[in-house]
Short mmCIF file of C-alpha atoms and ligand atoms in Angstrom, two decimals:
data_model
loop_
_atom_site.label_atom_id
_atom_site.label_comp_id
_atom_site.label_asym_id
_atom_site.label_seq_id
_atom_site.Cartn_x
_atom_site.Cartn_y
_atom_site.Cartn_z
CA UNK A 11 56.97 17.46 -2.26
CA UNK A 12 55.79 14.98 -5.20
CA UNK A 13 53.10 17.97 -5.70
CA UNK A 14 55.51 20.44 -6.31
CA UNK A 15 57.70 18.87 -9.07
CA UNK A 16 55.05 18.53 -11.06
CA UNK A 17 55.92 19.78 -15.35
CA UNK A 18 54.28 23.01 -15.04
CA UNK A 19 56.65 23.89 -12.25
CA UNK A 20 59.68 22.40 -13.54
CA UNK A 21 58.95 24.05 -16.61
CA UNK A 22 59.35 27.47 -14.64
CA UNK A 23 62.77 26.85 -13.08
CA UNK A 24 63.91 25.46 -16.44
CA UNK A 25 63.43 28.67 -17.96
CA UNK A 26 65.23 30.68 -15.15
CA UNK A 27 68.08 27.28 -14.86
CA UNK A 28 68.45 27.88 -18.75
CA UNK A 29 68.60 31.78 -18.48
CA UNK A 30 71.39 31.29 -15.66
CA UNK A 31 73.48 28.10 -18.14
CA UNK A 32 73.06 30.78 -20.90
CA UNK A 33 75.35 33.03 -19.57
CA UNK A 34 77.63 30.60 -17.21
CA UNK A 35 78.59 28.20 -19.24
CA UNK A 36 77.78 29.52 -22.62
CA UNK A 37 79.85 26.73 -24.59
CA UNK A 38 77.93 23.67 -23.20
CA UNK A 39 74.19 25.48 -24.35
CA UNK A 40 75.50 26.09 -27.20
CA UNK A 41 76.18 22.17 -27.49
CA UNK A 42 72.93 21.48 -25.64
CA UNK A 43 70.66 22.88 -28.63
CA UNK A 44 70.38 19.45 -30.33
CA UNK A 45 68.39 18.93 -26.86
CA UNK A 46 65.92 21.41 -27.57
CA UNK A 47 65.64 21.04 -31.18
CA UNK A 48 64.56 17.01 -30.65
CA UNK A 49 61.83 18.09 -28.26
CA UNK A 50 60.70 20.87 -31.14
CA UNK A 51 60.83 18.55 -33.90
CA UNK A 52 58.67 16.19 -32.03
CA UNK A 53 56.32 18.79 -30.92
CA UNK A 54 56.14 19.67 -34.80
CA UNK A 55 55.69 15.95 -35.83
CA UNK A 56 52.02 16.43 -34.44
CA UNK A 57 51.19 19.94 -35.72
CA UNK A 58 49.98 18.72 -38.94
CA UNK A 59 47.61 15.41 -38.43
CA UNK A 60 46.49 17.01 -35.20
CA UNK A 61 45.42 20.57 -36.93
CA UNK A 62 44.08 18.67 -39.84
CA UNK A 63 41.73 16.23 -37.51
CA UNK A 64 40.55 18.51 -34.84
CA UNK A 65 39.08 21.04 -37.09
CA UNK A 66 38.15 18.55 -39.02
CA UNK A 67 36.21 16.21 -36.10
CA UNK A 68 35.00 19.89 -34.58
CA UNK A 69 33.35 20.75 -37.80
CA UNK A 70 31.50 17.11 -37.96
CA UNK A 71 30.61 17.74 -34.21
CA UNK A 72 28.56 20.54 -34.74
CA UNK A 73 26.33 18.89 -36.26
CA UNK A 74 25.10 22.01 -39.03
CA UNK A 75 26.01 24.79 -41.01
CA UNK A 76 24.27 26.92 -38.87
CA UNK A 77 25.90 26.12 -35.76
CA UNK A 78 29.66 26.18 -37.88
CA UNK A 79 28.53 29.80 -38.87
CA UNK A 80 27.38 30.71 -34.97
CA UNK A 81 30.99 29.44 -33.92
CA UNK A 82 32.69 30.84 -37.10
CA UNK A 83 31.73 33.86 -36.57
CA UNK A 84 31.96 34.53 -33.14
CA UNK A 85 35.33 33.19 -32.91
CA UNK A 86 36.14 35.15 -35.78
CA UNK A 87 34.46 38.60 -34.47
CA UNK A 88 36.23 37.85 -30.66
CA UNK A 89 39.75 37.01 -32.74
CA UNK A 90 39.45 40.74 -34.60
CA UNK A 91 38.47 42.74 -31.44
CA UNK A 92 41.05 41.53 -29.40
CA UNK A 93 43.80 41.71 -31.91
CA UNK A 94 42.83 45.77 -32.79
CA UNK A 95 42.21 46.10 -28.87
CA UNK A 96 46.16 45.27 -28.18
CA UNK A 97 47.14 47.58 -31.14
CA UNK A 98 45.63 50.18 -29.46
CA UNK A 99 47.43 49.71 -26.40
CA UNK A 100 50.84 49.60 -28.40
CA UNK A 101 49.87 52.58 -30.23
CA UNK A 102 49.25 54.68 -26.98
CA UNK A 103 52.48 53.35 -25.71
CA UNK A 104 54.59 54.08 -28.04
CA UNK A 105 53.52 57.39 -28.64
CA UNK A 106 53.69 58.00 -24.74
CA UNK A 107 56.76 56.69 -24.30
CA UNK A 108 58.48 57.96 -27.76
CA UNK A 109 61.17 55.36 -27.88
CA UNK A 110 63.85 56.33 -30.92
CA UNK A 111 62.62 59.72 -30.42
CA UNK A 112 65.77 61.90 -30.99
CA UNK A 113 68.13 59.05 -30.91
CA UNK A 114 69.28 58.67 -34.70
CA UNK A 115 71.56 55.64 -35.35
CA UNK A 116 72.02 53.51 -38.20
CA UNK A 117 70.77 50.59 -38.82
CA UNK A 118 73.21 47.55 -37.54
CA UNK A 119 73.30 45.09 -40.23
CA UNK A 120 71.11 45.95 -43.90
CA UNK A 121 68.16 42.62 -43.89
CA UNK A 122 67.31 41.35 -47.64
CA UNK A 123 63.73 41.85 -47.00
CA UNK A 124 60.96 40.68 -49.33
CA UNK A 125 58.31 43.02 -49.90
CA UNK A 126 54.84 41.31 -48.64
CA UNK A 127 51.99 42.56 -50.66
CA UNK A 128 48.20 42.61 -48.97
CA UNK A 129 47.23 39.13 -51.65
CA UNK A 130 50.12 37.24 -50.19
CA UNK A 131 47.72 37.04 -47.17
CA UNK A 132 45.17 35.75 -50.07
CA UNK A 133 47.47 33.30 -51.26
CA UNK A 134 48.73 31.95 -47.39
CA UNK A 135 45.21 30.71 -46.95
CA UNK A 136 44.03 28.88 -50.63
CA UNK A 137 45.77 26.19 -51.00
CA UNK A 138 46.16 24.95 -54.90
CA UNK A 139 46.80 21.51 -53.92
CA UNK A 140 46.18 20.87 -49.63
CA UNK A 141 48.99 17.59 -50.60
CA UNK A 142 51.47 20.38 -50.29
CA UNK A 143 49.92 22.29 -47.56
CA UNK A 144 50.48 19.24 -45.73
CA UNK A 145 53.88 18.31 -46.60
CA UNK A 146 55.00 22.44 -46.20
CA UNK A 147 53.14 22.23 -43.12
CA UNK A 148 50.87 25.61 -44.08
CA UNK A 149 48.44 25.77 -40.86
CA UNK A 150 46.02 28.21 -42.64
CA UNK A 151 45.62 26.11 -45.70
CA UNK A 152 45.03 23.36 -43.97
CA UNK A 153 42.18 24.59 -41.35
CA UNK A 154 40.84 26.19 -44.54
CA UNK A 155 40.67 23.01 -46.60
CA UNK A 156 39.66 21.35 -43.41
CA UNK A 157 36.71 23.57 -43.08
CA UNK A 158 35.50 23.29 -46.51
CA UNK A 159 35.98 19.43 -46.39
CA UNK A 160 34.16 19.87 -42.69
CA UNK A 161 31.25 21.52 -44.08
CA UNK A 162 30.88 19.21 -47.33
CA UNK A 163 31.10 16.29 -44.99
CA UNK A 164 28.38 17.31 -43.28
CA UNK A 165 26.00 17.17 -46.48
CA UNK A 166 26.86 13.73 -46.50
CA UNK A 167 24.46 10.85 -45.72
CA UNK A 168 24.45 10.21 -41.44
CA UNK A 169 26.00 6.25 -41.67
CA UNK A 170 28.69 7.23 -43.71
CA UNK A 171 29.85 10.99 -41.97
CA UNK A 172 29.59 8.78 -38.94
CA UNK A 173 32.27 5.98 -40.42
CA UNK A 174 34.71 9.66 -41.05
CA UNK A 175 33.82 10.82 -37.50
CA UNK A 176 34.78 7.75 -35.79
CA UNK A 177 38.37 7.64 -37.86
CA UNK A 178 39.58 11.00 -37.36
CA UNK A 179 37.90 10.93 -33.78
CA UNK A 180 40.64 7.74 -33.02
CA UNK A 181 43.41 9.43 -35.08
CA UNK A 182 42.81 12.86 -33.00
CA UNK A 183 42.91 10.87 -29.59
CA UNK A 184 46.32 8.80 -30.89
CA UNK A 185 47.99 12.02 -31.48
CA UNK A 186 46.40 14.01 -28.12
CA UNK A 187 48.37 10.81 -26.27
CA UNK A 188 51.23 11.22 -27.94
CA UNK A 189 51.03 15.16 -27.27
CA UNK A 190 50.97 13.75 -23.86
CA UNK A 191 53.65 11.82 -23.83
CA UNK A 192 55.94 14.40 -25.33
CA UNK A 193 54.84 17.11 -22.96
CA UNK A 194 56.47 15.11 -20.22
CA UNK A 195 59.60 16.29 -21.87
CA UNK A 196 58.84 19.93 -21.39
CA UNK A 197 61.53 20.67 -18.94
CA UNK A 198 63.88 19.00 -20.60
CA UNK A 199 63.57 21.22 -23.71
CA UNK A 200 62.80 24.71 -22.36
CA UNK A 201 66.05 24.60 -20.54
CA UNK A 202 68.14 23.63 -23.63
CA UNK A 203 65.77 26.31 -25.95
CA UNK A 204 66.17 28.94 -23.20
CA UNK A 205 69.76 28.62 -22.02
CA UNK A 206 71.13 27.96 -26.07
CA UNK A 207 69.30 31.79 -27.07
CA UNK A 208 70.79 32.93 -24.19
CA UNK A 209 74.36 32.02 -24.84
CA UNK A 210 73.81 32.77 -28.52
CA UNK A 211 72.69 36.32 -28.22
CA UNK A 212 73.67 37.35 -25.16
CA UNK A 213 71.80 39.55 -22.37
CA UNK A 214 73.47 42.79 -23.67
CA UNK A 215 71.79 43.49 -26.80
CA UNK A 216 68.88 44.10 -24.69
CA UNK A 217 70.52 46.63 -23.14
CA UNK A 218 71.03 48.90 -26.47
CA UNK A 219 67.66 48.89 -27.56
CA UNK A 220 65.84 48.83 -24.22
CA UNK A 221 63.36 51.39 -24.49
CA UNK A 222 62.20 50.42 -27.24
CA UNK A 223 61.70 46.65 -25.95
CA UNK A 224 60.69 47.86 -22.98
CA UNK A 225 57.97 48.89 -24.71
CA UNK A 226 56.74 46.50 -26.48
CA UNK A 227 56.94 44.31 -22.59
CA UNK A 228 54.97 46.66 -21.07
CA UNK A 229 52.60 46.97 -24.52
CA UNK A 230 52.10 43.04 -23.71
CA UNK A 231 51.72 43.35 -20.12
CA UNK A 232 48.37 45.50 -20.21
CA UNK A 233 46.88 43.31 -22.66
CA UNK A 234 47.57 40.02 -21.08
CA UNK A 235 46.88 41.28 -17.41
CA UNK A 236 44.60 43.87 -18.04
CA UNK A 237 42.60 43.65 -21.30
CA UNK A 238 42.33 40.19 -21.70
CA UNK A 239 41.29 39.63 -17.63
CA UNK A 240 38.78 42.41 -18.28
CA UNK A 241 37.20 40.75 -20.77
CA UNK A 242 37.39 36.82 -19.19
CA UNK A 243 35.60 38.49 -16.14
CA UNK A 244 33.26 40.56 -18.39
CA UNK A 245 32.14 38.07 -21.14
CA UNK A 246 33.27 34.95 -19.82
CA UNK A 247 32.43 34.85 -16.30
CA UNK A 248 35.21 33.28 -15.05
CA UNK A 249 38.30 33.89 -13.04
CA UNK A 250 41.43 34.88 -15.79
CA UNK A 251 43.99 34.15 -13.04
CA UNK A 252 42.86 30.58 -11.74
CA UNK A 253 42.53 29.71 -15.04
CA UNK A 254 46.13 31.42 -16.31
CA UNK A 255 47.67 28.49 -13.28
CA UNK A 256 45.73 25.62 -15.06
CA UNK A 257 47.13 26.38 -18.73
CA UNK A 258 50.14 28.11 -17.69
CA UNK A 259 52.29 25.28 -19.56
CA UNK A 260 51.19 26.45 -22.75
CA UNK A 261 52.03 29.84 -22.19
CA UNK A 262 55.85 28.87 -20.88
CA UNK A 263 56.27 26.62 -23.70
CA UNK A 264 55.19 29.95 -25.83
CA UNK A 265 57.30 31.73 -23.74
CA UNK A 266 60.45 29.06 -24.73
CA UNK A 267 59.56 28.48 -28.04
CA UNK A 268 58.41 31.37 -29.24
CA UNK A 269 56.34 29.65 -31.50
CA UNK A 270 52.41 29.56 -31.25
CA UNK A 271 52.53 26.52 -33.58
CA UNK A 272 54.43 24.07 -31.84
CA UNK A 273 52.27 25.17 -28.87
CA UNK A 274 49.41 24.02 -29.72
CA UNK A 275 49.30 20.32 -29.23
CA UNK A 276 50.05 21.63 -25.35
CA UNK A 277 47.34 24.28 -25.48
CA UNK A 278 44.69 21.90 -26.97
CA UNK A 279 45.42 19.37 -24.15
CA UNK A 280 45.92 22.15 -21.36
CA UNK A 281 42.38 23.92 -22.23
CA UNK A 282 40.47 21.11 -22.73
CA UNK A 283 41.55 18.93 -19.45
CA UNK A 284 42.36 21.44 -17.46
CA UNK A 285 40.85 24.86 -18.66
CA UNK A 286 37.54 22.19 -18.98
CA UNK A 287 36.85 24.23 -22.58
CA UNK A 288 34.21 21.66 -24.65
CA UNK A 289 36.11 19.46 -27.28
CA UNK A 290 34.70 20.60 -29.80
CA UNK A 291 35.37 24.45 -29.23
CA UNK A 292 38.87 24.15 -28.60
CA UNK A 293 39.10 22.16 -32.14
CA UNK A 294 38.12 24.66 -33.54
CA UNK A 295 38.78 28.05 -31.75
CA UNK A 296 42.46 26.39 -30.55
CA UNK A 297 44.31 25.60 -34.23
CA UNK A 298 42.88 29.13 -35.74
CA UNK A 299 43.81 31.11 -32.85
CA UNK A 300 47.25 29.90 -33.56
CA UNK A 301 47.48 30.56 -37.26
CA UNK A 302 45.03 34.25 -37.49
CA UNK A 303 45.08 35.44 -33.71
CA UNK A 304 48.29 37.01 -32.36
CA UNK A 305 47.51 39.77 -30.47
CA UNK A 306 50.89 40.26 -29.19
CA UNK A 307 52.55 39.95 -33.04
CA UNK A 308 49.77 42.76 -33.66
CA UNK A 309 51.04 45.16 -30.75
CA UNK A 310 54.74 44.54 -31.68
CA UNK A 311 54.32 45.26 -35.14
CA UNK A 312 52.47 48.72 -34.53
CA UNK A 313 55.29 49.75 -31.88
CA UNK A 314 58.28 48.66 -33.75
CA UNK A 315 57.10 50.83 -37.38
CA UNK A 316 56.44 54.10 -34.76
CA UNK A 317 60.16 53.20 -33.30
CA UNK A 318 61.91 53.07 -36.48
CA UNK A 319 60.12 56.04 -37.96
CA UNK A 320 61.26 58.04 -34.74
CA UNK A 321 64.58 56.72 -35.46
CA UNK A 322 64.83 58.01 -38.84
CA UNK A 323 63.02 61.22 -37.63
CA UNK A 324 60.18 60.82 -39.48
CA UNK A 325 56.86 62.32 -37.94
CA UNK A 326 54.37 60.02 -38.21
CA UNK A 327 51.03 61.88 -39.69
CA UNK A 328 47.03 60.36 -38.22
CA UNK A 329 46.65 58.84 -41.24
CA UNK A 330 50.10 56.78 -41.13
CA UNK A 331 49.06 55.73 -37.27
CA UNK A 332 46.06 54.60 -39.29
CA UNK A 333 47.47 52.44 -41.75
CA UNK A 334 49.97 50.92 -38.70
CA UNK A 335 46.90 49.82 -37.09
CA UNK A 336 45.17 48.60 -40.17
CA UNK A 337 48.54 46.51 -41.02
CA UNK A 338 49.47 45.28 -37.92
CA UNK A 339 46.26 44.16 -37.62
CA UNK A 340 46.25 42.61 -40.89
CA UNK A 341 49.92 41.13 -40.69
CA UNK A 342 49.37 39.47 -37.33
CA UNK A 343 46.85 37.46 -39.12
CA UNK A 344 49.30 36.56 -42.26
CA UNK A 345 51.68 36.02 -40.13
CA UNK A 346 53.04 31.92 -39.43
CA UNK A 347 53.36 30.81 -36.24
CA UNK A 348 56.69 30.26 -36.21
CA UNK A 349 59.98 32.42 -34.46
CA UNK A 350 60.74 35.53 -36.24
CA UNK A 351 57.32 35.35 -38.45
CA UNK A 352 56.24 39.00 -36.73
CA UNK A 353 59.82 40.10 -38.68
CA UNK A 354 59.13 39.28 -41.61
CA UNK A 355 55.88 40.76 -41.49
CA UNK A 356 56.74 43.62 -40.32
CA UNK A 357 57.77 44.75 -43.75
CA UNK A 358 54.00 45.26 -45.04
CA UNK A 359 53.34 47.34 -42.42
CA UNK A 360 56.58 49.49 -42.82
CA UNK A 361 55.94 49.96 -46.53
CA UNK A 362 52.54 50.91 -46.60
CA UNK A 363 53.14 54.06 -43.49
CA UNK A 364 56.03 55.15 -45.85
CA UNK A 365 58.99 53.89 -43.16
CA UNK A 366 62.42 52.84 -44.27
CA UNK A 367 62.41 48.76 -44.39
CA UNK A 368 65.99 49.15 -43.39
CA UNK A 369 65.42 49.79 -39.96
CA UNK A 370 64.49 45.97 -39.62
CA UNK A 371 68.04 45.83 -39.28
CA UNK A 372 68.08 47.79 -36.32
CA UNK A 373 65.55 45.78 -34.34
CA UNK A 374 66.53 41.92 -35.03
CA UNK A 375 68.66 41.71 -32.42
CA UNK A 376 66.54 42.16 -29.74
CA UNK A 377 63.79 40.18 -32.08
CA UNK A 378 64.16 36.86 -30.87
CA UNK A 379 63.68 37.95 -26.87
CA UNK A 380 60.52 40.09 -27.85
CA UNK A 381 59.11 37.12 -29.68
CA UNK A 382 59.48 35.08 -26.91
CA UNK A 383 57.09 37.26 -24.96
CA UNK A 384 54.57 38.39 -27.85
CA UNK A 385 54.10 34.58 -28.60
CA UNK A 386 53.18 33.98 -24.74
CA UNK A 387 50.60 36.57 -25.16
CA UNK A 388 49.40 35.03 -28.62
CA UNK A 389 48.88 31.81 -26.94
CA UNK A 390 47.26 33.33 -23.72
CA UNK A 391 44.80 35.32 -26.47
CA UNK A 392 44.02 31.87 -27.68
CA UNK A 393 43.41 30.29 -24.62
CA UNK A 394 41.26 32.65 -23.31
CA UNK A 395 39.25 32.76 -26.42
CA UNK A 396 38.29 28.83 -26.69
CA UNK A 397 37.54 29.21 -23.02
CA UNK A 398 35.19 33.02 -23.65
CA UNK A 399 34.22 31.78 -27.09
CA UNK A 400 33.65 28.06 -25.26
CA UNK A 401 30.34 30.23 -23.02
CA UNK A 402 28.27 31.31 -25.96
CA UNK A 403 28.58 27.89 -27.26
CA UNK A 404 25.46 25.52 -26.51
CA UNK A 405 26.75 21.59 -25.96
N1 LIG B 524 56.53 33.73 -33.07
C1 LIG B 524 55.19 34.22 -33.14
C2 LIG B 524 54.22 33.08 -32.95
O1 LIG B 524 54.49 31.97 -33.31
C3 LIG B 524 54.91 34.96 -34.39
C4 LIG B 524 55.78 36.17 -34.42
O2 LIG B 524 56.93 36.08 -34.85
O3 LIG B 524 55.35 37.22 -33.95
O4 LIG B 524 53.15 33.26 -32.42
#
């Protein structure tokens, strides 16, 4: 009995509990948020240090540029494959299943949407002053200035890199304890996260714009139970689904927080205990996963532009399915891993295959369910890549 309530499982019937309070007894979820949003903030309070000294302690780890540009690149390489693998698949879909297609209707609410140029993706990564980074909490900047400072570190004489190691090395173990800690909260927080969107949106917008989020769900079920399995079995050698039960907190805190950010202190700790991914991989490979891989974000993006283009009749040419994948590809890196990021983002990839930015309005209500599941696959991407990525790496 003791083995069944243990957080991973609890964690499961608090998102189904919190589903069911969401539409009983939508008044007290609504109340409940506070609930959720203390176990968020506190799952945020690590983000930054724990980025910041993990990439920072990985890069001092291995040791050499050499090896930094073995790991750099392969993590980098597997990150891009994946992500244009899972825009395929939402490309096929959506021109299979044609949702929109013939269906004109207009546009629910009009969205004040900024238009994201391709340097904004420039800027989100150099930081002019890594002080602010920090206090804005900008992932990319940070890993960024972390890997410069990583490498420049490592030119330094052996006594004193090994003084920085040790610090950051404590710091980093502090904050994976007090990950710990606040992971035994889990439960706790999904059901007030879960059950307060429920109440708050309600099950029935789903129902308007269902073919179109179907999908995207079934875009997101062949990558995470087909693609990414086939290539776990293929290049990892290892078994995708024994592995998806030992992490499987990570991806229902995804799931519940729909944020690949506030995930991470969970997937760090899942994959390395229990996934038994090298430290010094998943210190790496974990924190940019988060910020440049979303595979799901990627697939969303390229099925909602063909969706709103069929809504507004327009028929998409080859080279406008071209530029879709090139965006989404492109935006899933920009894009923060935060709820409702993929929306925002969505914008560059609209503009540059010609589609009305309007029909953002169209989509955002079922937004907040579909980013529940696209940041479940992010994470699982991620997971699976420290743990493919983790194979190739010599200890
Ligand atoms: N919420 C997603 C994430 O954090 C990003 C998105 O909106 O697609 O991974």
């Amino acid at each position: 009995m003791r083995r069944f309530f243990t957080v991973e499982n609890l964690t499961l019937l608090s998102i189904f509990f919190g589903v069911l309070a969401g539409v009983f007894i939508p008044e007290l979820m609504l109340k409940l948020k506070i609930l959720g949003d203390v176990f968020l903030s506190l799952l945020k309070m690590i983000i930054v240090p724990l980025v910041f000294t993990s990439v920072l302690i990985a890069m001092l780890g291995l040791g050499s540029i050499s090896r930094f540009k073995d790991m750099g690149l392969k993590t980098v390489g597997y990150y891009l494959t994946t992500t244009a693998l899972s825009v395929s698949a939402g490309l096929v879909l959506v021109n299979l299943i044609n949702p929109g297609e013939g269906e004109s209707f207009v546009p629910a609410k009009t969205v004040q949407v900024k238009t994201l140029e391709p340097e904004d993706i420039v800027w989100s990564i150099i930081p002019s002053n890594p002080v602010r980074s920090f206090v804005e909490g900008k992932v990319l900047q940070i890993i960024f200035f972390a890997i410069l400072l990583g490498l420049a570190t490592l030119a330094v004489n052996r006594e004193k890199r090994t003084h920085i190691f040790n610090f950051f090395d404590g710091l980093n173990d502090g904050l994976i304890n007090l990950t710990r800690w606040i992971i035994k909260l889990t439960p706790v927080g999904v059901f007030a996260l879960v059950g307060f969107i429920t109440a708050d949106m309600g099950i029935e917008v789903l129902l308007t714009l269902w073919k179109y989020a179907v999908t995207v769900v079934l875009g997101l079920f062949v990558h995470a139970f087909v693609t990414v399995p086939l290539l776990a079995f293929v290049f990892g050698r290892y078994n995708p689904y024994d592995y998806f039960l030992k992490v499987r907190e990570a991806v229902l805190l995804a799931f519940s927080t729909a944020s690949s950010a506030a995930t991470l202190p969970v997937s760090m700790q899942v994959a390395e205990e229990k996934g038994k991914v090298k430290k010094e991989t998943a210190g790496f490979v974990l924190p940019l996963g988060a910020t440049i891989n979303m595979d799901g974000t990627a697939l969303y993006e390229s099925v909602a532009a063909v969706f709103i283009a069929n809504i507004y009749g327009i028929n998409l040419e080859f080279s406008q399915m071209i530029m879709i994948f090139l965006t989404a590809t492109l935006a899933s890196i920009g894009a923060a891993a935060i709820p409702g990021a993929g929306l925002v983002m969505l914008t560059l990839v609209l503009s540059s295959a010609g589609v009305p930015l309007e029909g953002i309005g169209l989509i955002i209500a079922v937004d907040r369910f579909l980013d529940m599941f696209r940041t479940s696959v992010n994470v699982w991407g991620d997971l699976n890549g420290a743990k493919i990525i983790d194979r190739f790496i010599k200890s």
